[in-house]
Tab-separated table of C-alpha atoms in Angstrom:
chain	number	residue	atom	x	y	z
A	191	ALA	CA	-24.569	-13.218	-4.151
A	192	LYS	CA	-27.170	-11.140	-2.595
A	193	VAL	CA	-25.867	-7.997	-1.495
A	194	ALA	CA	-26.866	-5.745	0.883
A	195	GLY	CA	-28.215	-2.437	-0.898
A	196	THR	CA	-29.036	-4.424	-4.713
A	197	GLU	CA	-31.776	-6.619	-2.790
A	198	ARG	CA	-34.555	-5.322	-0.380
A	199	GLY	CA	-34.259	-6.670	3.192
A	200	VAL	CA	-31.208	-8.240	2.418
A	201	THR	CA	-28.633	-6.620	5.038
A	202	GLU	CA	-25.540	-8.423	4.671
A	203	PRO	CA	-23.797	-10.530	1.548
A	204	GLU	CA	-25.745	-13.774	1.486
A	205	ALA	CA	-24.309	-16.812	-0.953
A	206	THR	CA	-26.719	-17.983	-3.244
A	207	PHE	CA	-26.440	-20.909	-5.914
A	208	SER	CA	-28.058	-21.051	-9.120
A	209	ALA	CA	-26.951	-23.735	-11.644
A	210	CYS	CA	-25.718	-22.039	-14.639
A	211	PHE	CA	-27.205	-19.010	-13.317
A	212	GLY	CA	-30.729	-19.945	-14.705
A	213	ALA	CA	-31.894	-23.499	-12.601
A	214	ALA	CA	-35.435	-22.273	-13.666
A	215	PHE	CA	-34.834	-22.662	-17.153
A	216	LEU	CA	-32.793	-25.133	-17.554
A	217	THR	CA	-34.017	-28.563	-19.619
A	218	ILE	CA	-31.499	-30.581	-18.817
A	219	HIS	CA	-29.284	-31.713	-15.747
A	220	PRO	CA	-26.776	-29.177	-15.355
A	221	THR	CA	-24.114	-31.565	-15.965
A	222	ARG	CA	-25.039	-32.202	-19.432
A	223	TYR	CA	-24.478	-28.280	-19.602
A	224	ALA	CA	-21.340	-28.676	-17.864
A	225	ASP	CA	-20.131	-31.517	-20.403
A	226	LEU	CA	-21.077	-29.311	-23.194
A	227	LEU	CA	-19.226	-26.432	-22.058
A	228	SER	CA	-15.974	-28.235	-21.623
A	229	LYS	CA	-16.078	-30.352	-24.882
A	230	LYS	CA	-16.882	-27.047	-26.317
A	231	LEU	CA	-13.925	-25.141	-24.723
A	232	GLU	CA	-11.611	-28.322	-25.751
A	233	GLU	CA	-12.920	-28.247	-28.872
A	234	HIS	CA	-12.207	-24.491	-29.943
A	235	GLY	CA	-8.988	-23.891	-27.664
A	236	SER	CA	-10.908	-21.676	-25.467
A	237	ASP	CA	-9.990	-20.706	-21.804
A	238	ALA	CA	-12.846	-19.512	-19.201
A	239	TYR	CA	-12.014	-16.904	-16.666
A	240	LEU	CA	-13.913	-15.975	-13.635
A	241	VAL	CA	-13.634	-12.012	-12.725
A	242	ASN	CA	-15.061	-10.878	-9.216
A	243	THR	CA	-17.053	-8.601	-10.164
A	244	GLY	CA	-18.865	-8.303	-6.391
A	245	TRP	CA	-17.200	-7.829	-2.527
A	246	SER	CA	-13.736	-8.257	-1.508
A	247	GLY	CA	-11.917	-6.891	1.564
A	248	GLY	CA	-13.709	-7.869	4.166
A	249	GLY	CA	-17.256	-8.142	5.991
A	250	VAL	CA	-19.984	-5.874	6.299
A	251	GLY	CA	-18.637	-2.765	7.149
A	252	VAL	CA	-15.011	-3.606	6.432
A	253	GLY	CA	-15.233	-4.478	2.592
A	254	GLU	CA	-16.532	-2.544	-0.553
A	255	ARG	CA	-17.320	-3.393	-3.460
A	256	MET	CA	-14.492	-4.007	-6.456
A	257	SER	CA	-14.208	-0.601	-8.815
A	258	ILE	CA	-15.467	-0.564	-12.294
A	259	GLY	CA	-12.078	0.768	-13.298
A	260	ALA	CA	-10.330	-3.083	-11.730
A	261	THR	CA	-13.232	-4.865	-13.476
A	262	ARG	CA	-12.783	-3.102	-16.387
A	263	ALA	CA	-8.887	-3.569	-16.455
A	264	CYS	CA	-9.524	-7.337	-15.999
A	265	ILE	CA	-12.020	-7.600	-19.082
A	266	SER	CA	-9.154	-5.718	-21.107
A	267	ALA	CA	-6.736	-8.460	-19.940
A	268	ILE	CA	-8.656	-10.756	-20.954
A	269	LEU	CA	-10.126	-9.722	-24.309
A	270	ASP	CA	-6.878	-7.829	-25.210
A	271	GLY	CA	-4.896	-11.425	-24.165
A	272	SER	CA	-2.137	-9.761	-22.245
A	273	ILE	CA	-3.702	-11.819	-19.055
A	274	LYS	CA	-1.970	-14.568	-20.805
A	275	ASP	CA	1.629	-12.963	-20.483
A	276	VAL	CA	1.273	-12.562	-16.353
A	277	GLU	CA	1.989	-15.094	-13.483
A	278	PHE	CA	-0.229	-17.011	-12.139
A	279	GLU	CA	-0.687	-19.210	-8.870
A	280	GLN	CA	-3.315	-22.051	-8.060
A	281	ASP	CA	-5.900	-20.911	-5.307
A	282	PRO	CA	-4.948	-23.330	-2.153
A	283	VAL	CA	-8.405	-24.042	-1.991
A	284	PHE	CA	-10.689	-23.299	-5.213
A	285	GLY	CA	-7.889	-24.361	-7.134
A	286	PHE	CA	-8.404	-22.293	-9.664
A	287	ASP	CA	-5.211	-20.126	-10.695
A	288	VAL	CA	-5.261	-16.419	-10.204
A	289	PRO	CA	-2.870	-14.185	-11.212
A	290	LYS	CA	-0.152	-12.502	-9.671
A	291	SER	CA	-0.917	-8.835	-10.771
A	292	LEU	CA	-2.511	-7.670	-13.948
A	293	PRO	CA	-1.973	-4.713	-15.508
A	294	GLY	CA	-4.039	-1.449	-14.273
A	295	VAL	CA	-5.166	-3.520	-11.246
A	296	PRO	CA	-4.456	-3.458	-7.438
A	297	ASP	CA	-2.844	-6.967	-6.601
A	298	ASN	CA	-5.017	-6.433	-3.106
A	299	VAL	CA	-7.811	-6.838	-5.953
A	300	VAL	CA	-6.408	-9.634	-8.008
A	301	GLN	CA	-4.895	-11.554	-5.364
A	302	PRO	CA	-8.128	-11.332	-2.479
A	303	ARG	CA	-6.545	-12.533	0.617
A	304	MET	CA	-4.359	-9.666	0.275
A	305	ALA	CA	-7.558	-7.589	0.594
A	306	TRP	CA	-8.305	-8.394	4.272
A	307	GLU	CA	-6.530	-6.771	6.754
A	308	ASP	CA	-7.629	-10.347	8.613
A	309	LYS	CA	-6.165	-12.998	7.205
A	310	ASP	CA	-7.271	-15.541	9.645
A	311	SER	CA	-11.039	-13.694	9.077
A	312	TYR	CA	-10.527	-14.693	5.033
A	313	ASP	CA	-9.305	-17.951	5.494
A	314	ALA	CA	-12.210	-18.788	7.795
A	315	GLN	CA	-15.062	-16.927	5.311
A	316	ARG	CA	-13.356	-18.807	2.291
A	317	ASN	CA	-13.268	-22.380	4.093
A	318	LYS	CA	-16.902	-21.434	4.910
A	319	LEU	CA	-17.509	-20.582	0.995
A	320	ALA	CA	-15.967	-23.523	0.137
A	321	GLU	CA	-17.782	-26.115	2.560
A	322	MET	CA	-21.440	-24.080	0.935
A	323	PHE	CA	-20.197	-24.992	-3.019
A	324	GLN	CA	-19.318	-28.429	-1.597
A	325	LYS	CA	-23.093	-29.207	-0.076
A	326	ASN	CA	-24.420	-27.276	-2.685
A	327	TYR	CA	-22.497	-29.689	-5.617
A	328	GLU	CA	-23.944	-32.682	-3.473
A	329	LYS	CA	-27.411	-32.818	-5.882
A	330	PHE	CA	-25.525	-32.644	-9.153
A	331	THR	CA	-23.963	-36.242	-8.295
A	332	GLY	CA	-25.157	-39.025	-8.725
A	333	PRO	CA	-25.848	-42.484	-11.279
A	334	GLY	CA	-25.636	-41.490	-14.598
A	335	VAL	CA	-23.881	-37.765	-14.181
A	336	THR	CA	-20.598	-37.079	-14.633
A	337	ASP	CA	-18.861	-36.611	-11.242
A	338	TYR	CA	-17.057	-33.194	-10.962
A	339	THR	CA	-16.928	-32.812	-7.349
A	340	ALA	CA	-12.922	-33.050	-8.048
A	341	PHE	CA	-12.932	-29.617	-9.647
A	342	GLY	CA	-14.467	-27.975	-6.862
A	343	PRO	CA	-13.253	-26.585	-3.568
A	344	GLN	CA	-11.051	-29.061	-1.588
A	345	LEU	CA	-10.511	-28.460	2.391
A	346	LYS	CA	-7.563	-29.724	4.542
A	347	LYS	CA	-9.280	-32.237	6.392
């Protein structure tokens, strides 16, 4: 995302998408990189984690950047393996597993919906972001490439 204070002219956070965080430098179709990542994760029995180091708790004027302390605690739990000892629940829209709690991390950081005072606003923003992911992913589907749409956000119709 482009975040106010880190990008010139940006006053509100803006979602941006770049395949593999480096679209301009990709030499093959992005789904081929996804195929390779999937193969390597399976081949080596590796786990992958998504850590929010950006924004949480609400929109502009309400939410805030993730603290370095919380980010470090998340990374430490991954590196020392203690993340494997906690209970997870599946995000209802994005489908990934989210820890219910992590040592050294406030629960409302681990569970993003809890960080928002206005839960309806959180749900609306989550759904808007999910729609943006779905729309962005349309350009990566078609003949001859693996269809990963089942692994992306799923909105109830």
